[in-house]
mmCIF file of C-alpha atoms in Angstrom:
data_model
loop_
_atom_site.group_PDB
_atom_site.id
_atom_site.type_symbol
_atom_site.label_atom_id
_atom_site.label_comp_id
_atom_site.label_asym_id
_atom_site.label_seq_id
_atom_site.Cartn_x
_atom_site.Cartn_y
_atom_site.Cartn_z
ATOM 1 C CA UNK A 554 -45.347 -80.097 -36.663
ATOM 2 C CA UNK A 555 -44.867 -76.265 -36.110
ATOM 3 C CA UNK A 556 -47.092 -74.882 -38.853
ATOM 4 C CA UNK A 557 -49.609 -77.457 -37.958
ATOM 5 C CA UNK A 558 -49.686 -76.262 -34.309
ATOM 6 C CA UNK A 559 -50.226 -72.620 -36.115
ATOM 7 C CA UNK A 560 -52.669 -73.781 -38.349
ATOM 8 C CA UNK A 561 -54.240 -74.751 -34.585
ATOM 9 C CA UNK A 562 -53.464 -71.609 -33.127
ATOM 10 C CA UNK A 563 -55.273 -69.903 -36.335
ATOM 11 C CA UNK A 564 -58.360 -71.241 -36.732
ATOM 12 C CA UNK A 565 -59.085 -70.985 -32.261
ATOM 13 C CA UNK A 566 -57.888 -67.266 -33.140
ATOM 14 C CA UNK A 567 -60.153 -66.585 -35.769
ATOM 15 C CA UNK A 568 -63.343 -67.975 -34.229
ATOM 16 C CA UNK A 569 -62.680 -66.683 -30.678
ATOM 17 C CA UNK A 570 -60.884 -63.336 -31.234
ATOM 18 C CA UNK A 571 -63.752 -61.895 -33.601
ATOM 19 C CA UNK A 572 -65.894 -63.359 -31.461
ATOM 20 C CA UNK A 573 -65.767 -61.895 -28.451
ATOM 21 C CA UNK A 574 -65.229 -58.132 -29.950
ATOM 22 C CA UNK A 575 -68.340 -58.050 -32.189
ATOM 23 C CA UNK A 576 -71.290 -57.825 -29.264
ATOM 24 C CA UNK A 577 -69.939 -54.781 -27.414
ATOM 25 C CA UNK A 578 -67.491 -53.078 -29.702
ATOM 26 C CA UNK A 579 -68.981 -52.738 -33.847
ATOM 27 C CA UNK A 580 -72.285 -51.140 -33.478
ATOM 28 C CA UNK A 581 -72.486 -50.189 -36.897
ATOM 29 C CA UNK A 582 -72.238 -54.290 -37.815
ATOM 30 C CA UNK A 583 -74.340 -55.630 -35.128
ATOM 31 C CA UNK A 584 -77.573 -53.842 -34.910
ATOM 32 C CA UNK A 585 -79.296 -55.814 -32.459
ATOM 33 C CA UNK A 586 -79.039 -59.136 -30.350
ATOM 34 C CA UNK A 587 -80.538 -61.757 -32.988
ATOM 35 C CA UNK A 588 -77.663 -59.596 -35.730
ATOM 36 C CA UNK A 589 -75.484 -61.236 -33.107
ATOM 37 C CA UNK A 590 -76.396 -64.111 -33.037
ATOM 38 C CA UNK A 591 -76.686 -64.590 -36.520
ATOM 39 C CA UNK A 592 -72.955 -63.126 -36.531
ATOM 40 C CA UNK A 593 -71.700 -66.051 -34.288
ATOM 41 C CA UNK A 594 -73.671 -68.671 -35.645
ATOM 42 C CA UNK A 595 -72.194 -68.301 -39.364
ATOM 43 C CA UNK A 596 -68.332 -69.332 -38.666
ATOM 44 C CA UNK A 597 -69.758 -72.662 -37.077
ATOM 45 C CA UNK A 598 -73.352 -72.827 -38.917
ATOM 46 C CA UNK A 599 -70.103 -72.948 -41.923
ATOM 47 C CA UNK A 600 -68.102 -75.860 -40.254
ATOM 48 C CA UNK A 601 -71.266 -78.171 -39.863
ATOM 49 C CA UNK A 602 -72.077 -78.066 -43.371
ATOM 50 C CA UNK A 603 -68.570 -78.175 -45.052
ATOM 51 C CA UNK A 604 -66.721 -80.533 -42.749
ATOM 52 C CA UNK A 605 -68.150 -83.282 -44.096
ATOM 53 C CA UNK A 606 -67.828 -82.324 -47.645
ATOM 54 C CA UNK A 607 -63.456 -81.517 -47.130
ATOM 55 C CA UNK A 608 -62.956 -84.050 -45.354
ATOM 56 C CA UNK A 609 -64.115 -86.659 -47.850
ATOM 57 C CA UNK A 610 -62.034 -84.158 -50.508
ATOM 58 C CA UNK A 611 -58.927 -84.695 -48.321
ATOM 59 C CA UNK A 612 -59.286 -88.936 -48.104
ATOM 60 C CA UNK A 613 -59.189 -88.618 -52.017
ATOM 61 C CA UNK A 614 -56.707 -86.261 -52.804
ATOM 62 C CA UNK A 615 -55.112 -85.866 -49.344
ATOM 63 C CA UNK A 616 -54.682 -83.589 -46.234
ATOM 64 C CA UNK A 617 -51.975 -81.023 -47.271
ATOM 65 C CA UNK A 618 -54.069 -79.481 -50.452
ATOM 66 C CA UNK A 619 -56.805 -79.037 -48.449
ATOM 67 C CA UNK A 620 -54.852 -77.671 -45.483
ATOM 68 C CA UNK A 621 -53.232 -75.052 -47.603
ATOM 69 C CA UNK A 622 -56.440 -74.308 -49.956
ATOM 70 C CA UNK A 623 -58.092 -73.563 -46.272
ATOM 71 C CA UNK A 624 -55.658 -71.244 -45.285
ATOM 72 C CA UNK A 625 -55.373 -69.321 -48.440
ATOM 73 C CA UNK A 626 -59.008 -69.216 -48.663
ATOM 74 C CA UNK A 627 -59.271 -67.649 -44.648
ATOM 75 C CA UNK A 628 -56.423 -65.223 -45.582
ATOM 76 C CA UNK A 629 -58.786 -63.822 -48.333
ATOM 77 C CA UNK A 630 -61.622 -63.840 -46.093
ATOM 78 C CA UNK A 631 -60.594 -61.828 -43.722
ATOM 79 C CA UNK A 632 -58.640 -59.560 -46.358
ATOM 80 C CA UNK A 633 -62.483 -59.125 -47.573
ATOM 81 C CA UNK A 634 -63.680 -57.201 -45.228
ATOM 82 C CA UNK A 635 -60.228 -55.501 -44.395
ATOM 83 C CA UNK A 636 -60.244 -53.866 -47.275
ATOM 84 C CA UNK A 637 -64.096 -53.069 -47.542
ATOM 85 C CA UNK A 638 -64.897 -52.592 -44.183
ATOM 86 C CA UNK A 639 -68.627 -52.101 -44.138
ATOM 87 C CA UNK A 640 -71.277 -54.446 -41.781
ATOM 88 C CA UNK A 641 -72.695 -56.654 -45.246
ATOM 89 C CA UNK A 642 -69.249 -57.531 -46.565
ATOM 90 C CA UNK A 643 -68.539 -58.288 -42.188
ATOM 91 C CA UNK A 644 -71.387 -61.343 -43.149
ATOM 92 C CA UNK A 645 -69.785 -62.343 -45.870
ATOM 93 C CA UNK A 646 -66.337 -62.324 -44.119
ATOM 94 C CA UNK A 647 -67.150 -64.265 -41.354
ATOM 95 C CA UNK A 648 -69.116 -67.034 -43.874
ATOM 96 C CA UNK A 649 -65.764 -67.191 -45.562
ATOM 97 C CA UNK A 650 -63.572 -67.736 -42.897
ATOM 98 C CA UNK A 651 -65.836 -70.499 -41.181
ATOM 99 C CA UNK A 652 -65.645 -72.379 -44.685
ATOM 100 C CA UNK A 653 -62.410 -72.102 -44.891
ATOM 101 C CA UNK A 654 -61.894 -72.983 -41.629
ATOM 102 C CA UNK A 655 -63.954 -76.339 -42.027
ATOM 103 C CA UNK A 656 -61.125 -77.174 -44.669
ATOM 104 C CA UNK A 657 -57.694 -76.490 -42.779
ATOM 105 C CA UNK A 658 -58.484 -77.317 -38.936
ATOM 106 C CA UNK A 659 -59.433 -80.600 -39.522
ATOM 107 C CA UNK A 660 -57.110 -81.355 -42.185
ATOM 108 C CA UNK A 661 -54.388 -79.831 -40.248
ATOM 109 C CA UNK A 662 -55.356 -82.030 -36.868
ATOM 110 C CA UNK A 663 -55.506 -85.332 -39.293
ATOM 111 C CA UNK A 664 -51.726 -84.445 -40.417
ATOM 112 C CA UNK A 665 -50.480 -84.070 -37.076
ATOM 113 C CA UNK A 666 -51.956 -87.624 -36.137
ATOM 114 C CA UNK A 667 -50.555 -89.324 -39.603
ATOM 115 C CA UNK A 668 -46.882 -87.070 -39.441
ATOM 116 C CA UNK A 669 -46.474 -87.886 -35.390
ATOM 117 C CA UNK A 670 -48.616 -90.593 -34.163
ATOM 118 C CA UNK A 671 -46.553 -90.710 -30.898
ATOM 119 C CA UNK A 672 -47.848 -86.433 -30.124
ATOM 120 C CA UNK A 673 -51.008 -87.761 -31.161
ATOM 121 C CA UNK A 674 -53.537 -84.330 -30.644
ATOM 122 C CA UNK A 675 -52.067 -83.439 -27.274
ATOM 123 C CA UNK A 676 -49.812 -80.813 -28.801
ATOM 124 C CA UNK A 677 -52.006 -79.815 -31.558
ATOM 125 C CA UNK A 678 -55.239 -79.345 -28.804
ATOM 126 C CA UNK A 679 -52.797 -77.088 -26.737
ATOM 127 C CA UNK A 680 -51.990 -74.936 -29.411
ATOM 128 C CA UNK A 681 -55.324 -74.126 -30.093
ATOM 129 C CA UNK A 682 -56.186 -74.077 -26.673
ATOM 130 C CA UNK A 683 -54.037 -70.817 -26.769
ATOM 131 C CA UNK A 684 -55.811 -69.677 -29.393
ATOM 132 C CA UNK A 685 -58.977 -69.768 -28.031
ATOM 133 C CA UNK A 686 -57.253 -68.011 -25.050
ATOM 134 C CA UNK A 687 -55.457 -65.170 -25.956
ATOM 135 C CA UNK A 688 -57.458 -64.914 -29.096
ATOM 136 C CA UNK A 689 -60.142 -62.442 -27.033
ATOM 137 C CA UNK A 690 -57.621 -60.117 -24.914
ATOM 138 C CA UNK A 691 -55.488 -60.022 -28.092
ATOM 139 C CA UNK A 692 -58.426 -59.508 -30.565
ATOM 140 C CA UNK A 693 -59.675 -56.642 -27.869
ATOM 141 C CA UNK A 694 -56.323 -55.003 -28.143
ATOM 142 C CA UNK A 695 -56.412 -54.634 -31.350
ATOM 143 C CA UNK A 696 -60.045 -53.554 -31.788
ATOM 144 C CA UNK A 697 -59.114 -50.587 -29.337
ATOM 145 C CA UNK A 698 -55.981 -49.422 -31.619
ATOM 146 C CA UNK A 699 -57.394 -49.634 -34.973
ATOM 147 C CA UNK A 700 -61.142 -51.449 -35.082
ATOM 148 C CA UNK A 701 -62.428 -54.509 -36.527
ATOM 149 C CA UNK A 702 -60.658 -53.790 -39.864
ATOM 150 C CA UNK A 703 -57.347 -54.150 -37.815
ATOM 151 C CA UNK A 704 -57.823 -57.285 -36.558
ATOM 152 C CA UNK A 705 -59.478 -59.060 -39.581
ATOM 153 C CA UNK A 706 -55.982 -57.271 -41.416
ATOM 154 C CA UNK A 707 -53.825 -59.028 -38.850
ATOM 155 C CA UNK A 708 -55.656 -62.765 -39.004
ATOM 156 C CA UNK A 709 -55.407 -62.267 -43.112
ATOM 157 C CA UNK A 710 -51.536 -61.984 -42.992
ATOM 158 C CA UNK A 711 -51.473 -64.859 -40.103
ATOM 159 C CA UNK A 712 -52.805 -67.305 -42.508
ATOM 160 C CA UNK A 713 -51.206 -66.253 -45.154
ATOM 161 C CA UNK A 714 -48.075 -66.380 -43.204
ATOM 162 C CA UNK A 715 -48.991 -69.858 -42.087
ATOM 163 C CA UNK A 716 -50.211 -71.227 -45.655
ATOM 164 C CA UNK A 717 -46.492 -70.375 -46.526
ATOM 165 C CA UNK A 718 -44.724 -71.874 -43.750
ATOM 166 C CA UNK A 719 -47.057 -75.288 -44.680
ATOM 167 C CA UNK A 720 -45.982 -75.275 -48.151
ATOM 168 C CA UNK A 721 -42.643 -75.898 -47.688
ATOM 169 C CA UNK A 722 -42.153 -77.426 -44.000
ATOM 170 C CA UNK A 723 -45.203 -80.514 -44.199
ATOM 171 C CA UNK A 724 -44.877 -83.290 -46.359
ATOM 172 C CA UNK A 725 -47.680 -84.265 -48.888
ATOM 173 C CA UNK A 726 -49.289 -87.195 -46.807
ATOM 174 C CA UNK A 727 -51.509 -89.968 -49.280
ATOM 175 C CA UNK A 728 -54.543 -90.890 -48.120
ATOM 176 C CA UNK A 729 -55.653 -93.550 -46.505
ATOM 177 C CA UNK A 730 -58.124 -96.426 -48.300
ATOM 178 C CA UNK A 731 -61.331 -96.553 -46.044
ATOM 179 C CA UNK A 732 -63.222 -99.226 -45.106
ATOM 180 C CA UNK A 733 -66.631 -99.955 -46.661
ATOM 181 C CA UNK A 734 -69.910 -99.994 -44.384
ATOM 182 C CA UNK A 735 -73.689 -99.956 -44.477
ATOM 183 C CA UNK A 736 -75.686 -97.285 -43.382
ATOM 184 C CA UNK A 737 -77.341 -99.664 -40.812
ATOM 185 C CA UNK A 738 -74.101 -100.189 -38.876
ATOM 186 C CA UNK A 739 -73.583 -96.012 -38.679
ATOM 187 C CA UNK A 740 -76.981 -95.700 -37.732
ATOM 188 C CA UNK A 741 -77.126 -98.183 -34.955
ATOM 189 C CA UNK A 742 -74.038 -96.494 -33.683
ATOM 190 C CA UNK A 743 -74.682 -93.414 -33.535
ATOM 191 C CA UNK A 744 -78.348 -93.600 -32.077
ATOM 192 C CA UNK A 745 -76.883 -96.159 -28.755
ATOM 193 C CA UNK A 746 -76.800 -94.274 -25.553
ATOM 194 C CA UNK A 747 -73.070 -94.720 -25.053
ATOM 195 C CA UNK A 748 -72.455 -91.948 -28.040
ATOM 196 C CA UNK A 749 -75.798 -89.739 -27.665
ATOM 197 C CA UNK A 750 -75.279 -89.085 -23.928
ATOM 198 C CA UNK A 751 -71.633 -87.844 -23.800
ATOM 199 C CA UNK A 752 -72.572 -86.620 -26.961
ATOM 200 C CA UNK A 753 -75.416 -84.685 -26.005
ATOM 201 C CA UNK A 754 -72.872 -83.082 -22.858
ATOM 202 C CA UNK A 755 -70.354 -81.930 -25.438
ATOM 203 C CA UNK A 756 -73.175 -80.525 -27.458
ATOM 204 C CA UNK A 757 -74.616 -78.690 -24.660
ATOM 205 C CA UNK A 758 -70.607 -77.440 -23.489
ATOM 206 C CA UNK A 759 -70.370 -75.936 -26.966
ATOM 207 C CA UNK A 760 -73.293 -73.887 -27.160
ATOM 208 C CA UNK A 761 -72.206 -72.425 -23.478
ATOM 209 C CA UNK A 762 -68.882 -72.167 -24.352
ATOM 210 C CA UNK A 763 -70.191 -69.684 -27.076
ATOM 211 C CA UNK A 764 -72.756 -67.895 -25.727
ATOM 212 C CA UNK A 765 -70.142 -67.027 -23.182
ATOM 213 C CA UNK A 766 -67.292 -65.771 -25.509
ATOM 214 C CA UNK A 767 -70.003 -63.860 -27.586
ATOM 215 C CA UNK A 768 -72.382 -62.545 -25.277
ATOM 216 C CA UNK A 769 -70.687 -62.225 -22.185
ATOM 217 C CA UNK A 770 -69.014 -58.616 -23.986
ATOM 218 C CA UNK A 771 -72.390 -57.882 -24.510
ATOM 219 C CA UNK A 772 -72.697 -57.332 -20.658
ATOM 220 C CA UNK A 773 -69.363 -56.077 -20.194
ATOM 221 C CA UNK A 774 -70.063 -53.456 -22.440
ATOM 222 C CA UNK A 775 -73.010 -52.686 -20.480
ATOM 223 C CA UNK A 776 -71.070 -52.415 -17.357
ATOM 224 C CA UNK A 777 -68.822 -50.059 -18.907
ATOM 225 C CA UNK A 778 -65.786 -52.228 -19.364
ATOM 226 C CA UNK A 779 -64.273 -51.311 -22.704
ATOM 227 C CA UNK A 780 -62.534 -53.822 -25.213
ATOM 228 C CA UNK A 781 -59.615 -54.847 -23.432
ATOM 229 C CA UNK A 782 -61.304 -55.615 -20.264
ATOM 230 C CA UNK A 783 -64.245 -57.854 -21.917
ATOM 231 C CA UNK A 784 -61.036 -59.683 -23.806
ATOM 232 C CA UNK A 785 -59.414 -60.486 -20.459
ATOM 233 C CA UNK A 786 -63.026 -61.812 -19.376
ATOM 234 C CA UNK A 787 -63.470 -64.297 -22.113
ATOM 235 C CA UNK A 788 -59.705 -64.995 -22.333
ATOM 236 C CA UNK A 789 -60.242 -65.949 -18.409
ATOM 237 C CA UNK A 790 -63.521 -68.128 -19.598
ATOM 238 C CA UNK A 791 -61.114 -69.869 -22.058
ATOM 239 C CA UNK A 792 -58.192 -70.546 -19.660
ATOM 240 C CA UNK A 793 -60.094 -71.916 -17.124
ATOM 241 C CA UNK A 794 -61.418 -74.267 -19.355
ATOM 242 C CA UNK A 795 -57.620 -75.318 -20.472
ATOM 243 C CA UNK A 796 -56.106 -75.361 -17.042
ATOM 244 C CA UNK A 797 -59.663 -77.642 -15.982
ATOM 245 C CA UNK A 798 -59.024 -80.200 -18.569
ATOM 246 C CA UNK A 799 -55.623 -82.032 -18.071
ATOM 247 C CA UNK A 800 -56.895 -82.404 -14.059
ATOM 248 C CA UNK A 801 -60.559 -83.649 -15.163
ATOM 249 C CA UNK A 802 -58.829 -86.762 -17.245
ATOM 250 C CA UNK A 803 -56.384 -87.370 -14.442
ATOM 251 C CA UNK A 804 -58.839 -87.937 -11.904
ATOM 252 C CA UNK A 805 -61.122 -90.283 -14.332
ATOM 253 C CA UNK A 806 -57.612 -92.204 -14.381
ATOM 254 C CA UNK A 807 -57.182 -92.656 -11.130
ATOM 255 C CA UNK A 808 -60.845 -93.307 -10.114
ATOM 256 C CA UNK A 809 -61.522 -90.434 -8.513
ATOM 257 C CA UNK A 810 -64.202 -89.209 -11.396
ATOM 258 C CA UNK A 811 -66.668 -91.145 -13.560
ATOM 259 C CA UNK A 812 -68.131 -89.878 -16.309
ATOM 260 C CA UNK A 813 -71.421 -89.766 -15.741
ATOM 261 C CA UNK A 814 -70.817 -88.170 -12.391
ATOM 262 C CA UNK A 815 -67.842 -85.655 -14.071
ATOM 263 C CA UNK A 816 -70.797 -84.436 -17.152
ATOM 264 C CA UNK A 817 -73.483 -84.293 -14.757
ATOM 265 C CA UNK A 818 -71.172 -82.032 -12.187
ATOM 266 C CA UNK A 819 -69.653 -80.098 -15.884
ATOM 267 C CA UNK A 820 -73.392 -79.722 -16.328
ATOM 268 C CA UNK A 821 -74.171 -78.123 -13.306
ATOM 269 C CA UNK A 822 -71.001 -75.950 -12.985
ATOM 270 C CA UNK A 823 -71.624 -74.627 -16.545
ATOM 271 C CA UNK A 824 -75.629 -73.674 -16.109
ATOM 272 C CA UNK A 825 -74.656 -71.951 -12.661
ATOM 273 C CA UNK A 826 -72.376 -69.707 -14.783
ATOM 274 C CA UNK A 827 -74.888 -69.279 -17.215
ATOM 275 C CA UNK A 828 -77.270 -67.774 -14.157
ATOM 276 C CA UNK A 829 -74.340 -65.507 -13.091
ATOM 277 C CA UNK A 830 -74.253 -64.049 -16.309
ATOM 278 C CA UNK A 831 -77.540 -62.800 -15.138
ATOM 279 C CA UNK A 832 -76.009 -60.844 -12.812
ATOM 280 C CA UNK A 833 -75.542 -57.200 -13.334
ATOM 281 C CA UNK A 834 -72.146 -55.538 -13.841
ATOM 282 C CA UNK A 835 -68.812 -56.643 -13.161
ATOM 283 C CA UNK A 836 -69.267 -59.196 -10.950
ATOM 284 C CA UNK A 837 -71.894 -61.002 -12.853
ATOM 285 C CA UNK A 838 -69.080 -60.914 -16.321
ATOM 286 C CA UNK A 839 -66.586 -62.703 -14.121
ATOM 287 C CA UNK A 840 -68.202 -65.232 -12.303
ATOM 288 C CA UNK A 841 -70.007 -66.426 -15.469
ATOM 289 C CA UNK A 842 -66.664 -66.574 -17.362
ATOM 290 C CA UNK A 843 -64.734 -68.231 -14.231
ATOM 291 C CA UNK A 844 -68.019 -71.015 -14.311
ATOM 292 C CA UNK A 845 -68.654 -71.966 -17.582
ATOM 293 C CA UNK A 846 -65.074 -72.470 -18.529
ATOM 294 C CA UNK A 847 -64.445 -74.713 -15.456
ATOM 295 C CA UNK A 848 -67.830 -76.613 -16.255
ATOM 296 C CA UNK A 849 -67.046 -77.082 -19.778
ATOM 297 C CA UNK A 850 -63.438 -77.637 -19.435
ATOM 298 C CA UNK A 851 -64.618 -80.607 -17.136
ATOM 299 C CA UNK A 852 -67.338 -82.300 -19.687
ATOM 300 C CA UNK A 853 -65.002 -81.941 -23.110
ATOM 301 C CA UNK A 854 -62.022 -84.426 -21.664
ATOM 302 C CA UNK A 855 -64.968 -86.948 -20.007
ATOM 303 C CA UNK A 856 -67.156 -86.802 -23.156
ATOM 304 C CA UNK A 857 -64.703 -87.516 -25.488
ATOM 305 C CA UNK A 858 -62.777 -90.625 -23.411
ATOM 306 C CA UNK A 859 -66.719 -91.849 -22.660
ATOM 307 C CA UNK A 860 -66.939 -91.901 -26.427
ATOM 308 C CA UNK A 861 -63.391 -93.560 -27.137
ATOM 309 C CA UNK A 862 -64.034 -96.370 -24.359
ATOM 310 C CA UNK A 863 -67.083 -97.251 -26.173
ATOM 311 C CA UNK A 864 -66.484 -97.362 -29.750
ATOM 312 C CA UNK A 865 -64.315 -100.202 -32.018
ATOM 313 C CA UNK A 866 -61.008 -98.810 -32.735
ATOM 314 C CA UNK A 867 -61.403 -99.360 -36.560
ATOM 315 C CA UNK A 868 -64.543 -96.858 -36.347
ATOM 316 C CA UNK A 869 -63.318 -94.223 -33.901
ATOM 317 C CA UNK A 870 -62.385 -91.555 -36.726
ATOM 318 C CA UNK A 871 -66.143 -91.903 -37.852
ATOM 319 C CA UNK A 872 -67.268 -91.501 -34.130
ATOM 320 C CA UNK A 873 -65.053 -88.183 -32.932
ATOM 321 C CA UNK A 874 -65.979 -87.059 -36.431
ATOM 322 C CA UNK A 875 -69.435 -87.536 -35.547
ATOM 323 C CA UNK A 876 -69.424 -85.903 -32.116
ATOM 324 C CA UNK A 877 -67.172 -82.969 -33.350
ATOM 325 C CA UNK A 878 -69.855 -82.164 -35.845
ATOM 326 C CA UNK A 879 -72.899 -82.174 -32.780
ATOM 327 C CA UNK A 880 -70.221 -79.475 -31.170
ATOM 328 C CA UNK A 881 -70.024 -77.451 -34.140
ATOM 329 C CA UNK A 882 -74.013 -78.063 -33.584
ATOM 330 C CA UNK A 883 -73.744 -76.457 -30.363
ATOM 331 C CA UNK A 884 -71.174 -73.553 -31.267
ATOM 332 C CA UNK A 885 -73.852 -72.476 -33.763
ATOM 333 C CA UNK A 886 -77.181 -73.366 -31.739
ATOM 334 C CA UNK A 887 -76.143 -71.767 -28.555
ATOM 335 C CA UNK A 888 -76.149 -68.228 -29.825
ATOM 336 C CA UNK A 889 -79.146 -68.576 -32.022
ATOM 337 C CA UNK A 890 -81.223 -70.072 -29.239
ATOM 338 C CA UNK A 891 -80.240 -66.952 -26.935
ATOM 339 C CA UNK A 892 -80.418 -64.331 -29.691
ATOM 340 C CA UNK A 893 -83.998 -64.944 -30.433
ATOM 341 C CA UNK A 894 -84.804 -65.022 -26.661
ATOM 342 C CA UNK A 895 -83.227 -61.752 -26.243
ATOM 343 C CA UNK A 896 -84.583 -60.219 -29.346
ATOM 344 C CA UNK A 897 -88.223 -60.680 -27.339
ATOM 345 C CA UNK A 898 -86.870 -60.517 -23.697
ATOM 346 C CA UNK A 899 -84.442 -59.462 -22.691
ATOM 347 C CA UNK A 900 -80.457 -60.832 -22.800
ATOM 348 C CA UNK A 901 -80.927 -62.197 -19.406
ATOM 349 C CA UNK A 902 -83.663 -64.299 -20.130
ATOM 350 C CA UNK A 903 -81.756 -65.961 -23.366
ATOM 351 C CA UNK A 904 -79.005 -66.899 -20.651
ATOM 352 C CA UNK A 905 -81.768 -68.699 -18.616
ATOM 353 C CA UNK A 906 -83.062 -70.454 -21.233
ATOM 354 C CA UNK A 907 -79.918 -72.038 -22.010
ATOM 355 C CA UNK A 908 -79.086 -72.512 -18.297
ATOM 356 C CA UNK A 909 -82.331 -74.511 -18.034
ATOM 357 C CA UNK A 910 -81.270 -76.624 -21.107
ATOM 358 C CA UNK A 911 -77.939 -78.003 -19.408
ATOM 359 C CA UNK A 912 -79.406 -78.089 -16.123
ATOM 360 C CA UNK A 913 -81.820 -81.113 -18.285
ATOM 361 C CA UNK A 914 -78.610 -83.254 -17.775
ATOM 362 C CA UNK A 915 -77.851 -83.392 -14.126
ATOM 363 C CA UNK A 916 -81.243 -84.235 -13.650
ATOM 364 C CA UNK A 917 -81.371 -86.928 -15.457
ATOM 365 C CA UNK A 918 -78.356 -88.225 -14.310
ATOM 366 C CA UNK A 919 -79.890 -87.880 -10.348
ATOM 367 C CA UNK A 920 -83.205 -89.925 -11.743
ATOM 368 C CA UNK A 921 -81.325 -92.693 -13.496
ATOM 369 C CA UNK A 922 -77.918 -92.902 -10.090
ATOM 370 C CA UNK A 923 -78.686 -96.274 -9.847
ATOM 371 C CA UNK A 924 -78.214 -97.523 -12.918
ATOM 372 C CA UNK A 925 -74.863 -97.770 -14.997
ATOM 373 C CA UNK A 926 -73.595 -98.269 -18.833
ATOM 374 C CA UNK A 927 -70.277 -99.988 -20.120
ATOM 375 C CA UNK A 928 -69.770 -96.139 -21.213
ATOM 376 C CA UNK A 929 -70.063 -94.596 -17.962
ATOM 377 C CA UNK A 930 -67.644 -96.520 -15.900
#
């Protein structure tokens, strides 16, 4: 399981480490707000299109050669723009690592599940939950001691180091035959209110969760807080959201929580934070990280067991897969949609926008109390 967990640990690493260093901290890269957002939008804008495409590659020739063929491929990626180190081959870089990323996390995550059934993703989700944790302090350290080019040097030999490990420690793992189905079945699925509204929450979660670990340096670096502190920010944002999680799914065990009650409250939590991003200075950088990682930790645990109590067992690979892809959505929406505000407001104003979209949710939940769904009980 180890260099599966790694795998994990990678791919939360790559997206969140770069990440939250390129707003304040590579001014010869990022030129402007919508560069940004471009910039962040790539790894996942990568991940929606190719996820589909390796995952049917890995039910035909199986998970491990696309695991390793991801990991080889990130390792070059980020050796790319080690070694050339100028802001076009940075584009080019980033493309390459979300592709190659759409190959290995999932591939890794279904090899974990098929290996271990019993760990099911519970140690897998933790590992990257570190990842998307330390990734920003650690990726700030090591843009203060030797740039961008250092840290894209360091994630090249980590997945190199982990394609290795993965040759020789996981078994080769055939793949599974898959049941045949009409498009009219899929469809009807995945247009029923049980998947678009908890759906439509993780979607909305993603896009915050991004805007926060790419932006939110943007302000720090305004504030004066150098590359280290904005890391410890976004690493808080991330851990908040990790230590939220395992306490959001107990309390929908014991009753305490709902669903629809837990997304609309995620909701809320999560545009608050977005307003306090608003905020100038230090202050502002904290409470907005502090907010929209408890708000988002809260809605990813609820949305996905709203999903799983609603869908078939034989079809709930198609449905997570399906969901997963709207977050990947959101990871590369939410900084688009507040780029181009910025680029003709002001950075502030592309937080509001976005604040305004989530806040759409807890409405709606308010106007529709009385009434309840087999998927929100």
């Amino acid at each position: 399981m180890w260099p599966l967990y790694a795998a994990g640990f990678t791919t939360a690493f790559g997206a969140h480490g770069i990440a939250a260093n390129l707003g304040g901290f590579s001014g010869d890269a990022v030129t402007s707000l919508l560069v940004l957002g471009g910039l962040l939008a790539l790894y996942d804008g990568a991940e929606v299109v190719l996820k589909p495409l390796f995952g049917s590659l890995a039910d035909k020739i199986g998970a491990k050669p696309v695991l390793l063929g991801g990991l080889i491929s990130f390792a070059a990626a980020s050796a790319l723009y080690a070694i050339a180190d100028s802001p076009g081959w940075l584009w080019a870089a980033r493309l390459g690592q979300g592709a190659a990323a759409s190959a290995f996390s999932p591939s890794a995550s279904a090899l974990v599940v098929r290996l271990n059934p019993a760990a099911k993703l519970g140690s897998y989700g933790f590992h990257k939950s570190i990842g998307y944790t330390l990734g920003p302090l650690l990726g700030g350290v090591l843009v203060w001691a030797g740039g961008l080019r250092l840290l894209f040097t360091v994630m090249a030999v980590l997945a190199a180091a982990v394609a290795l490990w993965a040759t020789f420690a996981v078994p080769a793992v055939p793949p599974l035959p898959k049941e045949r189905q009409t498009l009219a079945d899929l469809a009807r699925r995945l247009t029923d209110r049980s998947f678009l509204a908890p759906t439509a929450a993780l979607v909305g979660a993603a896009a915050a969760l991004s805007v926060g670990v790419g932006f939110l340096p943007v302000s720090g670096a305004a504030a004066g807080l150098g590359t280290v502190a904005t890391g410890a920010a976004v690493s808080a944002l991330a851990a908040c959201a990790a230590v939220v999680q395992p306490y959001a799914g107990s309390a929908l065990d014991s009753g305490r929580l709902t669903t629809r009650t837990g997304l609309a409250a995620g909701l809320a939590i999560t545009a608050v934070g977005l307003l306090c991003a608003m905020l100038p200075g230090v202050t502002g950088v904290l409470a907005a990280a502090v907010l929209i990682g408890v708000g988002t930790g809260l809605i990813t645990p609820l949305g996905f067991t709203a999903l799983a109590t609603s869908t078939p067992e034989e079809r709930m690979g198609q449905t997570m897969g399906s969901a997963e892809l709207g977050r990947e959505l959101g990871d590369a929406g939410g900084p688009l949609l507040v780029a181009a505000v910025a680029a003709t407001t002001a950075l502030t104003y592309g937080f509001a926008v976005l604040a305004a979209f989530l806040a759409i949710g807890p409405l709606l939940a308010l106007a529709l109390r009385g009434r309840t769904t087999p998927a929100t009980r």
